[in-house]
Coordinates of C-alpha atoms in Angstrom, one line a residue:
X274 CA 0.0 0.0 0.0
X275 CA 3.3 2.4 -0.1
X276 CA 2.4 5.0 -2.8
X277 CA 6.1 4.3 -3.5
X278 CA 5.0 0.9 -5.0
X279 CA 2.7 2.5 -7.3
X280 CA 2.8 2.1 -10.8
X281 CA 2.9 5.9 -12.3
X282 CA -0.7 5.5 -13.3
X283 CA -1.9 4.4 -9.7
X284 CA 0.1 7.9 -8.4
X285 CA -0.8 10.1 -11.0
X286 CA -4.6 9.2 -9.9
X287 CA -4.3 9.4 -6.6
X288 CA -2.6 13.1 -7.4
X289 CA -5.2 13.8 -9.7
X290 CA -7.5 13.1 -6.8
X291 CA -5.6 15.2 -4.3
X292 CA -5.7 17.6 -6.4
X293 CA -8.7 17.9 -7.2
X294 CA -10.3 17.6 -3.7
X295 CA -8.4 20.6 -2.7
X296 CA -9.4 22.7 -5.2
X297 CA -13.1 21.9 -5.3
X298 CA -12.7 22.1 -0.9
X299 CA -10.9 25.5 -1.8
X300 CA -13.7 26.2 -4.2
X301 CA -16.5 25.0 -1.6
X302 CA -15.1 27.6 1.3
X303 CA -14.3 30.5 -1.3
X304 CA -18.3 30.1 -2.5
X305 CA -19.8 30.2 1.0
X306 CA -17.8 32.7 1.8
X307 CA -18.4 34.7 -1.2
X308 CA -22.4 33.7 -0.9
X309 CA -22.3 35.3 3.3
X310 CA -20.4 38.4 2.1
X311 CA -23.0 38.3 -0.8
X312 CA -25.7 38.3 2.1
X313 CA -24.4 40.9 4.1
X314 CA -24.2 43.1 1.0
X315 CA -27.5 42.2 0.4
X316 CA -28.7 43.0 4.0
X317 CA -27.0 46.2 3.7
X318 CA -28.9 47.3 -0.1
X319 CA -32.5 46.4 1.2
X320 CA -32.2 48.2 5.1
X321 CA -30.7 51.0 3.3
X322 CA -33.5 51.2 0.6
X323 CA -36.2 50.5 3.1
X324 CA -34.8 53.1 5.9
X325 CA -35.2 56.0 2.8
X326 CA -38.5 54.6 1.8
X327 CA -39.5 55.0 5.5
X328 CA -38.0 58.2 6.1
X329 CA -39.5 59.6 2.7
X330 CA -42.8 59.0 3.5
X331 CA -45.0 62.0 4.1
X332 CA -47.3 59.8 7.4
X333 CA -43.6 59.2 9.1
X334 CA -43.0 63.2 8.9
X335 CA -46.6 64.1 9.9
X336 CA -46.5 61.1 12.9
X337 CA -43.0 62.8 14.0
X338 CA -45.1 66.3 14.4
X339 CA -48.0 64.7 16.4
X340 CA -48.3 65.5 20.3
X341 CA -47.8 61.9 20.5
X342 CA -45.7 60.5 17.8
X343 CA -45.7 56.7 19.0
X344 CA -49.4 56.3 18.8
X345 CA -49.1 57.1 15.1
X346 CA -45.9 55.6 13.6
X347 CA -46.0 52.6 15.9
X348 CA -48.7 51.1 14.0
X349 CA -47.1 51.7 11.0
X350 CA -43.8 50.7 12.0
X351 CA -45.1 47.3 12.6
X352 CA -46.6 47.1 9.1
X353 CA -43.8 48.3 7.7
X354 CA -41.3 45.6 9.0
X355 CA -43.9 42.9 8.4
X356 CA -44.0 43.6 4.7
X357 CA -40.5 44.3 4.1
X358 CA -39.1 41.0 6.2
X359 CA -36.8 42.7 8.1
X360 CA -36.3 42.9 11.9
X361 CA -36.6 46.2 13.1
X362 CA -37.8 49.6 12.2
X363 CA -37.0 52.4 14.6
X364 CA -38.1 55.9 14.3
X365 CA -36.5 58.2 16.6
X366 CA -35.8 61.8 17.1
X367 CA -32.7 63.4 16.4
X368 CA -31.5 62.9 19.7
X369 CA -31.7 59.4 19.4
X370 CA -35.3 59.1 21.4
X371 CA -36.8 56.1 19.9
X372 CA -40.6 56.6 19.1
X373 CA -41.1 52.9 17.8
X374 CA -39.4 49.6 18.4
X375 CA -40.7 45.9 18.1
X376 CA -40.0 45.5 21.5
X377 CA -42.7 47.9 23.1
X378 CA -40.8 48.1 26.4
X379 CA -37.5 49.8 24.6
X380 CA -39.8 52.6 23.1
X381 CA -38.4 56.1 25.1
X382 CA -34.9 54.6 25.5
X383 CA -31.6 55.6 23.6
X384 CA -31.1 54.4 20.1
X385 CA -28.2 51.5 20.5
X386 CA -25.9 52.7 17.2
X387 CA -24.3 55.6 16.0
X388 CA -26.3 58.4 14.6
X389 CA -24.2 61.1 14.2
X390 CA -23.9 60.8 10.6
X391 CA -27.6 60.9 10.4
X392 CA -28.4 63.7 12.4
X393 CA -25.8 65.8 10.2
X394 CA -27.7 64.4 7.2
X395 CA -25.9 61.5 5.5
X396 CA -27.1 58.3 5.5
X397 CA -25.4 55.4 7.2
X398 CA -25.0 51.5 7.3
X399 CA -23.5 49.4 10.1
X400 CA -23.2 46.1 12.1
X401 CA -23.7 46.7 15.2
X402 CA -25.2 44.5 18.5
X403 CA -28.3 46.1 19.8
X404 CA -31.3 45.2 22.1
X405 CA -31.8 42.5 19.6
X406 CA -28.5 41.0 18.9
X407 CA -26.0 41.7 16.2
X408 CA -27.8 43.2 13.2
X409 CA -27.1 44.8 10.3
X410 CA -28.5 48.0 10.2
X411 CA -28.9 51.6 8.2
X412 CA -30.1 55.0 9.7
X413 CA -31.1 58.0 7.5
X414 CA -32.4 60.9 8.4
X415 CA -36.2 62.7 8.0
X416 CA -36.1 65.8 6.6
X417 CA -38.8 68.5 6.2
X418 CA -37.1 70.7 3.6
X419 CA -33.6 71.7 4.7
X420 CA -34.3 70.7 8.1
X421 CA -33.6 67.3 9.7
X422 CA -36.8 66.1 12.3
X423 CA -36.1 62.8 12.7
X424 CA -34.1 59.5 12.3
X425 CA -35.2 56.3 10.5
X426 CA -33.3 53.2 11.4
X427 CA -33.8 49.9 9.8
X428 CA -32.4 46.8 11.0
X429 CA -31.9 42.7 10.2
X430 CA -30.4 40.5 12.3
X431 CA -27.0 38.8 11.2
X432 CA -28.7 35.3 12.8
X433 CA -31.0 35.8 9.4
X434 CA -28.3 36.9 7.4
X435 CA -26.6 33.9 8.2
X436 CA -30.0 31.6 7.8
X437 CA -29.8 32.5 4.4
X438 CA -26.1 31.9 4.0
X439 CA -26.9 28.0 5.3
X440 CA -29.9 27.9 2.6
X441 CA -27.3 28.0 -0.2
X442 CA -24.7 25.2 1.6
X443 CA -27.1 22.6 0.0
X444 CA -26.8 23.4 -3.4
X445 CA -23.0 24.2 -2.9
X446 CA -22.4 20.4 -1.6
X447 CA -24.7 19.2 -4.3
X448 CA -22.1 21.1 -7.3
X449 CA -19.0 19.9 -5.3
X450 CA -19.9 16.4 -4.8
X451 CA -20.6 16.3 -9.0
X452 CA -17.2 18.4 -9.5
X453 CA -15.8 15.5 -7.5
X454 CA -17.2 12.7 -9.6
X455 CA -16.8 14.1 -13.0
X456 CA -12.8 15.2 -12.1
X457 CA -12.6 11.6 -10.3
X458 CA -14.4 9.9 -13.4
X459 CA -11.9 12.0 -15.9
X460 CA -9.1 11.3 -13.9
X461 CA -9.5 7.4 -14.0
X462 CA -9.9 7.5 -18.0
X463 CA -6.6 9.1 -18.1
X464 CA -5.1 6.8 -15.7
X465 CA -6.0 3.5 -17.4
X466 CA -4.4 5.3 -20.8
X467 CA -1.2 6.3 -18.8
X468 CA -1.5 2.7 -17.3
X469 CA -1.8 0.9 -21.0
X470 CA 0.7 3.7 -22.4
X471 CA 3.2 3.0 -19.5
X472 CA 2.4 -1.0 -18.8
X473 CA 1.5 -0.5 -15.0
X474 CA 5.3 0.3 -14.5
X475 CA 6.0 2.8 -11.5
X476 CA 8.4 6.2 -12.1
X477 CA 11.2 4.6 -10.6
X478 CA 10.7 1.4 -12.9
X479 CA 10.7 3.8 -15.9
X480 CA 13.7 6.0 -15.4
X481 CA 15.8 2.9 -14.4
X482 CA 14.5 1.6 -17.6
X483 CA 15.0 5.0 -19.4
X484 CA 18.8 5.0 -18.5
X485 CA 19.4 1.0 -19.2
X486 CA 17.9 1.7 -22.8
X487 CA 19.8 5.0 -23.0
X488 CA 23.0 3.4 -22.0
X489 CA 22.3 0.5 -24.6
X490 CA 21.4 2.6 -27.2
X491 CA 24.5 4.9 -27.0
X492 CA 26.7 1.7 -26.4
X493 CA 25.9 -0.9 -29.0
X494 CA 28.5 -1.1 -31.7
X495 CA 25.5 -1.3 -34.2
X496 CA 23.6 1.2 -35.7
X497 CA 19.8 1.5 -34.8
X498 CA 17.2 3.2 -36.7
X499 CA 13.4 3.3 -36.0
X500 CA 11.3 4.3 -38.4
X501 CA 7.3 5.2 -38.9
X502 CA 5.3 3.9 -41.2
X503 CA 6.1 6.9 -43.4
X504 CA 9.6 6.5 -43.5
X505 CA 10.2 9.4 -40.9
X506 CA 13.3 8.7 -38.5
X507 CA 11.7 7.8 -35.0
X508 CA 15.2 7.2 -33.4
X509 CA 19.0 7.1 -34.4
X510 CA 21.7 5.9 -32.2
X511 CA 25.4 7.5 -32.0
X512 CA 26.5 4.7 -34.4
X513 CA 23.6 4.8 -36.6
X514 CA 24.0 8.4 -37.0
X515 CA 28.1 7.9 -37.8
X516 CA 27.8 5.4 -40.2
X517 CA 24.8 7.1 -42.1
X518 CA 26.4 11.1 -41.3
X519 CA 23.0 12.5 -40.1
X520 CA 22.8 14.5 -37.0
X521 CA 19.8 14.7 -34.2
X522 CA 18.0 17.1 -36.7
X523 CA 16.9 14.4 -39.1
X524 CA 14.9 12.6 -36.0
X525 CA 10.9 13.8 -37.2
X526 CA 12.0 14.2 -40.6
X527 CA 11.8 12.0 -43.9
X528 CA 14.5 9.5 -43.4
X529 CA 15.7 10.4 -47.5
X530 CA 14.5 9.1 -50.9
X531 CA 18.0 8.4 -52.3
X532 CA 20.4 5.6 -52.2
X533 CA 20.9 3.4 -48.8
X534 CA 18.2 6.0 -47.0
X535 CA 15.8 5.3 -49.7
X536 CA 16.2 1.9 -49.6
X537 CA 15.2 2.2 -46.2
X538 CA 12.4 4.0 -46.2
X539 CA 10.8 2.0 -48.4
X540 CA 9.8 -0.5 -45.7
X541 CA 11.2 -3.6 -47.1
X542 CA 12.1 -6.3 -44.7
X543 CA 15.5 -7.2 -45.6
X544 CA 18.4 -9.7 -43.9
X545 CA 22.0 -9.5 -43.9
X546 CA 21.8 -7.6 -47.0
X547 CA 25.1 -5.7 -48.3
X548 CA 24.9 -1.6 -49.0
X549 CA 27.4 0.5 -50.1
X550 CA 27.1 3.8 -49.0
X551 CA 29.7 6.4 -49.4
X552 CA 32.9 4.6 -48.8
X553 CA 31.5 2.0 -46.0
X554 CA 30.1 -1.7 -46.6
X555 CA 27.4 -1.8 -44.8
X556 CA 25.1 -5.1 -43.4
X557 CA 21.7 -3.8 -43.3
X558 CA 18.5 -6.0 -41.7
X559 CA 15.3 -4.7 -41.7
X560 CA 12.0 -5.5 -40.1
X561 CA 8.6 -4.5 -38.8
X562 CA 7.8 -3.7 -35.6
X563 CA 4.7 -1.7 -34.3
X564 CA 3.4 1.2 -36.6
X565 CA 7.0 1.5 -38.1
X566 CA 10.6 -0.2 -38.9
X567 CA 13.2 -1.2 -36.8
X568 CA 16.8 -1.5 -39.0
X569 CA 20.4 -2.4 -38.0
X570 CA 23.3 -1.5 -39.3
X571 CA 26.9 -3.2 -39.0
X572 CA 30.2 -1.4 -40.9
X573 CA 31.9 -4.2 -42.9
X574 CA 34.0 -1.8 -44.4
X575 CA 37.5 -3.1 -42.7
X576 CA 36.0 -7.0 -42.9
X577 CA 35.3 -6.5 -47.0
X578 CA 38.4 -5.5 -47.7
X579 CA 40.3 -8.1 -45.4
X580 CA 37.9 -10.5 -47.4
X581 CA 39.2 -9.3 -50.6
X582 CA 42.5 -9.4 -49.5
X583 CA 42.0 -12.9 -48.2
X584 CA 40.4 -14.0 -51.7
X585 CA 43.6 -12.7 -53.4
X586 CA 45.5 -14.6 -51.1
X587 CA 43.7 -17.8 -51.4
X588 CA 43.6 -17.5 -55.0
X589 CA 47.3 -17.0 -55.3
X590 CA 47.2 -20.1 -53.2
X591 CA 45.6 -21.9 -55.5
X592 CA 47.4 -20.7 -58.4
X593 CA 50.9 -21.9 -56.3
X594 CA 49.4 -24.8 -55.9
X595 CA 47.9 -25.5 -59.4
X596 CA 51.9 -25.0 -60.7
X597 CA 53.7 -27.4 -57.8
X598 CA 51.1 -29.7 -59.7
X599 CA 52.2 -28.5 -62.9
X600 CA 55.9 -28.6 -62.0
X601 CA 55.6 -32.3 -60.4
X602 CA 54.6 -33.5 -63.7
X603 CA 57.4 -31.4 -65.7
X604 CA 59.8 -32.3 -63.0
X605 CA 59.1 -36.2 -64.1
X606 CA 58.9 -36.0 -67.6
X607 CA 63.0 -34.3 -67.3
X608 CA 63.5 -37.1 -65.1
X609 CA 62.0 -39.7 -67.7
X610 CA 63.8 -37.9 -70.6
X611 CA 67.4 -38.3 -68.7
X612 CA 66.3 -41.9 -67.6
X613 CA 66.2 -42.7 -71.2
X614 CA 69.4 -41.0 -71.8
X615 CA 68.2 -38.3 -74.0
X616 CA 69.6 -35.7 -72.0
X617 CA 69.3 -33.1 -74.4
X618 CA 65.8 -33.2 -75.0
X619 CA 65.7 -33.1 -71.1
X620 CA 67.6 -30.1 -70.9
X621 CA 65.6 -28.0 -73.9
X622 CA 62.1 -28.9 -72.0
X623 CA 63.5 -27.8 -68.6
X624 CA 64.9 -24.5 -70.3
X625 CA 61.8 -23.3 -72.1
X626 CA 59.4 -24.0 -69.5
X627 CA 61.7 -22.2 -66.9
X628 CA 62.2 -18.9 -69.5
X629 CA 58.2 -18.6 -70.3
X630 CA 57.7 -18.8 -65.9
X631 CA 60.7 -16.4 -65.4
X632 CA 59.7 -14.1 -68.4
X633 CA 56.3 -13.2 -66.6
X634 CA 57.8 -13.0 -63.2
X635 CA 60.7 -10.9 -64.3
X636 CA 57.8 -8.9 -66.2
X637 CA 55.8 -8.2 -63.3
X638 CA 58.2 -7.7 -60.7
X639 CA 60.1 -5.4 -63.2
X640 CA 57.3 -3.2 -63.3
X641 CA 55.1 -3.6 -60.6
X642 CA 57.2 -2.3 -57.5
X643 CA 54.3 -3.2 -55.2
X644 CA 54.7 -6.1 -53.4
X645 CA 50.9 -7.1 -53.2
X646 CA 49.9 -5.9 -56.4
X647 CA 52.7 -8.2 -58.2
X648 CA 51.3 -11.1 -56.2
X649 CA 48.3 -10.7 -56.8
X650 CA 49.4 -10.6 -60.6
X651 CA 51.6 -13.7 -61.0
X652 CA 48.2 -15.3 -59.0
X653 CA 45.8 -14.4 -61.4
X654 CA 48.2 -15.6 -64.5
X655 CA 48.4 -18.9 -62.9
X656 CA 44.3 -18.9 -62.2
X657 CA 44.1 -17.9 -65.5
X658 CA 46.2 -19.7 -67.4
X659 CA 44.4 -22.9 -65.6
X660 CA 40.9 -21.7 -67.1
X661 CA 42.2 -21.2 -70.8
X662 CA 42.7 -17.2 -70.8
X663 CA 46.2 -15.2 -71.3
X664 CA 46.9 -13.1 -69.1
X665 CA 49.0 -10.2 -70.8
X666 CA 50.8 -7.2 -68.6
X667 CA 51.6 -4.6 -70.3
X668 CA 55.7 -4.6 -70.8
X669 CA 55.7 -0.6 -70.2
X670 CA 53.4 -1.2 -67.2
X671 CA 54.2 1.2 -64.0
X672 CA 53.0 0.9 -60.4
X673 CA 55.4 2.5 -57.8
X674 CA 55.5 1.0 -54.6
X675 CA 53.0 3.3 -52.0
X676 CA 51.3 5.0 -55.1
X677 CA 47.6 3.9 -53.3
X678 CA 46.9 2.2 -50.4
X679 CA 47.9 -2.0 -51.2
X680 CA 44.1 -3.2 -49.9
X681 CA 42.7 -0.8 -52.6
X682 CA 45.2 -2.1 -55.0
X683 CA 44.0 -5.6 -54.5
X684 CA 40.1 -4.6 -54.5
X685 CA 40.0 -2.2 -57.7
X686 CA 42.9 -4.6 -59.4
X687 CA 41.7 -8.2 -58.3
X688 CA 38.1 -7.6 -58.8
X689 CA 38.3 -6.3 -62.2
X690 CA 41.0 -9.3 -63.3
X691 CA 38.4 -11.8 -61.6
X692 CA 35.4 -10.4 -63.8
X693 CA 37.9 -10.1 -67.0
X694 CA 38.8 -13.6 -66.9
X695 CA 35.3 -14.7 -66.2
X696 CA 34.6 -13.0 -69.2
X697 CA 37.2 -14.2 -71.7
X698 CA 36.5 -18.3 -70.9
X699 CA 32.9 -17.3 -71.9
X700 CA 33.8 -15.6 -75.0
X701 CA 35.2 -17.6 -77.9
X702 CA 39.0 -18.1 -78.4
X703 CA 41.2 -16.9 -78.4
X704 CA 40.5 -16.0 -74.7
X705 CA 42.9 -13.1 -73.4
X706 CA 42.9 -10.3 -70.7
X707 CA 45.8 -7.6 -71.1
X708 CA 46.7 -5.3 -68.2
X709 CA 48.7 -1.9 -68.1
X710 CA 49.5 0.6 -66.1
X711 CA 50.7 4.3 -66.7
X712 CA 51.9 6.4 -64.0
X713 CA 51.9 10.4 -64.9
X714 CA 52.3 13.4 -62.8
X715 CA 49.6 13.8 -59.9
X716 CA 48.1 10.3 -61.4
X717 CA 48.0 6.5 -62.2
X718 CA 46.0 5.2 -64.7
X719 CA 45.1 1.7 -64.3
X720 CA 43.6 -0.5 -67.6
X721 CA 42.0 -3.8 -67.6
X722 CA 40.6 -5.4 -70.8
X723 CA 40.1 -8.6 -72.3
X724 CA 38.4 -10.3 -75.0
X725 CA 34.7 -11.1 -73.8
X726 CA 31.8 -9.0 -75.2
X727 CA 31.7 -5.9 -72.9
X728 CA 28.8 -3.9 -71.6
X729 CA 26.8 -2.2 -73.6
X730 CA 26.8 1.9 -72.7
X731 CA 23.0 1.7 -71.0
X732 CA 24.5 -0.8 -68.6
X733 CA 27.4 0.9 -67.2
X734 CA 26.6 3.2 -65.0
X735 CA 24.0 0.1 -63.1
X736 CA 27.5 -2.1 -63.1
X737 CA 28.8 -0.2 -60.6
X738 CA 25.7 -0.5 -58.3
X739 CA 25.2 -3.2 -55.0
X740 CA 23.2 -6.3 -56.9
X741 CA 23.8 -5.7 -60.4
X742 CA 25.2 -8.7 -62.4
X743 CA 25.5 -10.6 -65.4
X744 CA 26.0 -14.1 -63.0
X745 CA 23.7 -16.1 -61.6
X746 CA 25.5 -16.5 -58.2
X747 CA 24.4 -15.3 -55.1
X748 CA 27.5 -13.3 -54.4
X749 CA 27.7 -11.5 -57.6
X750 CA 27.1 -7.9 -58.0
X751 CA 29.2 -6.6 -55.3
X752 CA 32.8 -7.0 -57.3
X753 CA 32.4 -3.8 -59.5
X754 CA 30.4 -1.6 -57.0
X755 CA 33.6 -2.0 -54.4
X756 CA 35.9 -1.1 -57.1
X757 CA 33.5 2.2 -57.6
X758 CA 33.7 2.6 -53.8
X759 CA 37.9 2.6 -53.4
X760 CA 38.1 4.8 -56.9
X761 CA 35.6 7.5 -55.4
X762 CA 37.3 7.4 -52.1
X763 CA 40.4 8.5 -54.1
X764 CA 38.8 11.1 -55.9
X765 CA 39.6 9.0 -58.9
X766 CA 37.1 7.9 -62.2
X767 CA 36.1 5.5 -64.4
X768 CA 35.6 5.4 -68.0
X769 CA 34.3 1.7 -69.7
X770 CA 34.7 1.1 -73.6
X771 CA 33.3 -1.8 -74.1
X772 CA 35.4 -4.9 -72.4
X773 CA 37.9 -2.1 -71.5
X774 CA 38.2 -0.7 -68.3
X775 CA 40.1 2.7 -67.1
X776 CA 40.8 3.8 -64.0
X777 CA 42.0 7.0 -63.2
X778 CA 43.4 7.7 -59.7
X779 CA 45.6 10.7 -58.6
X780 CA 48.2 9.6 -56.4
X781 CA 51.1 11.9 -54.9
X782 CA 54.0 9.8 -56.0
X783 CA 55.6 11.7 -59.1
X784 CA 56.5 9.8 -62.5

């Protein structure tokens, strides 16, 4: 029963109700309060009009010139305060002599009140305690012309005042009591909304749950993006926000209509899908939840390129392997040859096979100075020699060691070999793909053709885009658009003629 232990809909009613009792108790005392000094305002309007009624009458004059003035205006005086409901009416001389009173034995006395307003001719209203209790009363005076004869007092008791106040009470407790239940009735409605909105948690459960998700959301290495059913952005995280390069402004806002933002707010559940956007790889899942979208986002962008360096590696592999296979079975046909004693012949096979392996090697090396990138060449000239396909480097090719980062190298380089060679084994023979390089002041120009059919000129621009893909396989469509992403980081371009590719990079290294 601790309102500690409440949930925040249980307090926020019982505060409601608080609340509200005070204010309608507040409003109860302020209205009978206002309704007595109402009374007495009252009280004091209808003695004062009746005292100048009285005191304007020609029979109150003519009683107060009679040789006995309480034989004439008694009579009256009595009528008088029977038809105007009040409690008293005194007519006096100016010395305060009364001539009438309801009480017969007070006639002749001293008027109990001030007068001295009256007698100087200016009316007057007060509470005072007479013969008859507290009243409230008003004395004017008589006048005949200029002169003042007499003095008129007229007088209710504040015990009637007061009856009149109490009259009211039961139509006062009537409105609070139905203030009461409507407020209380309102005030539940809202609290079983705040209760569904809030799932009967208390304040203290909420905030303890406001900083775990806080600390969560600002924490997780992942991006998280809510979104409405419109595609407006509900909520970013610090992550989400890096990896997209929006700021707190764009929360209420359209998410975008363009690229990976577009994608997004088009409200397509996705899983594990790959996005390029800007220079980052990005692994995007999307699904519903509630009125909106809830997405994650992971950067691949270090793990892509370690892949494609680890594909270059293992395809290099491959290749070393696919010639100690190669070599096994040269190395036993020399051994055959000299077993059979024709040396010679030995010795001639040996030689040329040795001269075409050292001629590329001394090709490459000579004019690739990068490590990786001459690798990855001899690798792909073994792959490719194993599918049917030449591969030709250029023998005025350039590439100076630390011209562009070696794991760009290998992605722009290696992916465009990969998709050169997979398109010269489908293309009739002969099958060949040539490379070249030119290095130039401020820039390296990198050139990768072969002899497959090319793209057509509507489909180049798309080639470069996540998904796009003349292969069936799963994993295809992702090649090209990495080689677009390391050439725009560079500030570099692309120009395709047919089954030729150019890339132009500028570097800092001069020719």
């Amino acid at each position: 029963m601790s309102p500690r232990r409440w949930s925040l809909a249980q307090q926020l009613l019982g505060l409601q109700l608080t609340v509200i009792t005070v204010l309608v108790s507040g409003t109860l005392v302020g209205a009978y309060i206002q309704a007595d000094r109402a009374s007495l305002d009252a009280a004091r309007q209808k003695v004062l009009g009746i005292a100048w009624s009285v005191a304007d009458s020609p029979s109150v004059r003519d009683g107060l010139a009679a040789p006995d003035p309480t034989a004439v205006l008694q009579p009256l005086a009595d009528r008088l305060n029977r038809d105007a409901e009040t409690d008293f009416v005194v007519i006096m001389t100016t010395g305060g002599i009364r001539y009438t009173h309801p009480d017969l034995r007070q006639i002749g006395g001293h008027f109990l009140g001030n007068i001295d307003a009256a007698v100087n001719g200016r009316p007057l209203t007060e509470t005072y305690t007479g013969t008859l209790g507290a009243s409230m009363r008003a004395v004017v005076p008589v006048r005949d012309g200029a002169r003042v004869v007499g003095l008129v007092s007229v007088g209710i008791r504040l015990t009637s005042v007061a009856q009149q106040v109490r009259s009211r009470i039961p139509s006062l407790l009537v409105t609070a009591v139905l203030a009461l239940l409507l407020a209380g009735v309102g005030s539940w409605l809202v609290s079983r909304w705040v209760r569904r909105q809030t799932h009967d948690l208390g304040p203290a459960e909420l905030a303890r749950m406001y900083e775990f998700y806080d600390a969560v959301l600002h924490a997780v290495r992942e991006g998280l993006l809510l979104l409405d059913r419109h595609g407006r952005l509900l909520l970013a995280n610090d992550e989400a926000r890096r990896l997209l390069g929006i700021d707190e402004s764009a929360v209420g806002e359209p998410i975008g209509s363009e690229g990976l933002l577009g994608a997004l707010a088009a409200g397509t559940a996705r899983t594990d899908e790959i996005h390029l956007d800007g220079d980052r790889v990005l692994v995007v899942n999307q699904a519903p939840a509630g009125a909106g979208m809830v997405v994650t986002l992971r950067d691949h962008t270090d793990l892509q390129a370690l892949t494609g360096e680890l594909d270059s590696v293992r395809g290099f592999t491959e290749s070393l392997r696919a010639q100690a296979h190669e070599a096994a079975n040269r190395l036993h046909t020399v051994l055959s040859l000299i077993e059979l004693g024709r040396t010679a012949e030995a010795i001639e096979f040996a030689g040329a096979e040795l001269a075409v392996a050292q001629r590329l090697t001394d090709r490459v090396v000579g004019a690739v100075r990068e490590p990786v990138l001459a690798a990855l060449l001899l690798g792909k000239a073994a792959q490719a020699a194993e599918r049917g396909v030449e591969l030709e480097v250029a023998p005025d090719a350039e590439v100076p060691e630390a011209a562009l980062p070696p794991g760009d190298l290998v992605t722009i380089v290696g992916n465009l070999l990969d998709n050169a060679i997979d398109a010269a084994v489908a293309a009739p023979p002969p099958r060949r793909v040539a490379f070249s390089a030119m290095l130039r002041p401020g820039s390296l120009t990198l050139r990768v053709a072969d002899s497959g059919p090319g793209l057509d000129p509507p489909d180049v621009a798309p080639a470069f885009t996540r998904g796009w893909s003349t292969k069936a396989a799963p994993s295809a469509g992702l090649g090209l658009a990495l080689v677009g992403q390391a050439v725009r980081r560079h500030g570099g371009d692309i120009a395709v003629d047919g089954s030729a590719f150019t890339i132009r990079v500028p570097v800092g290294v001069p020719a």
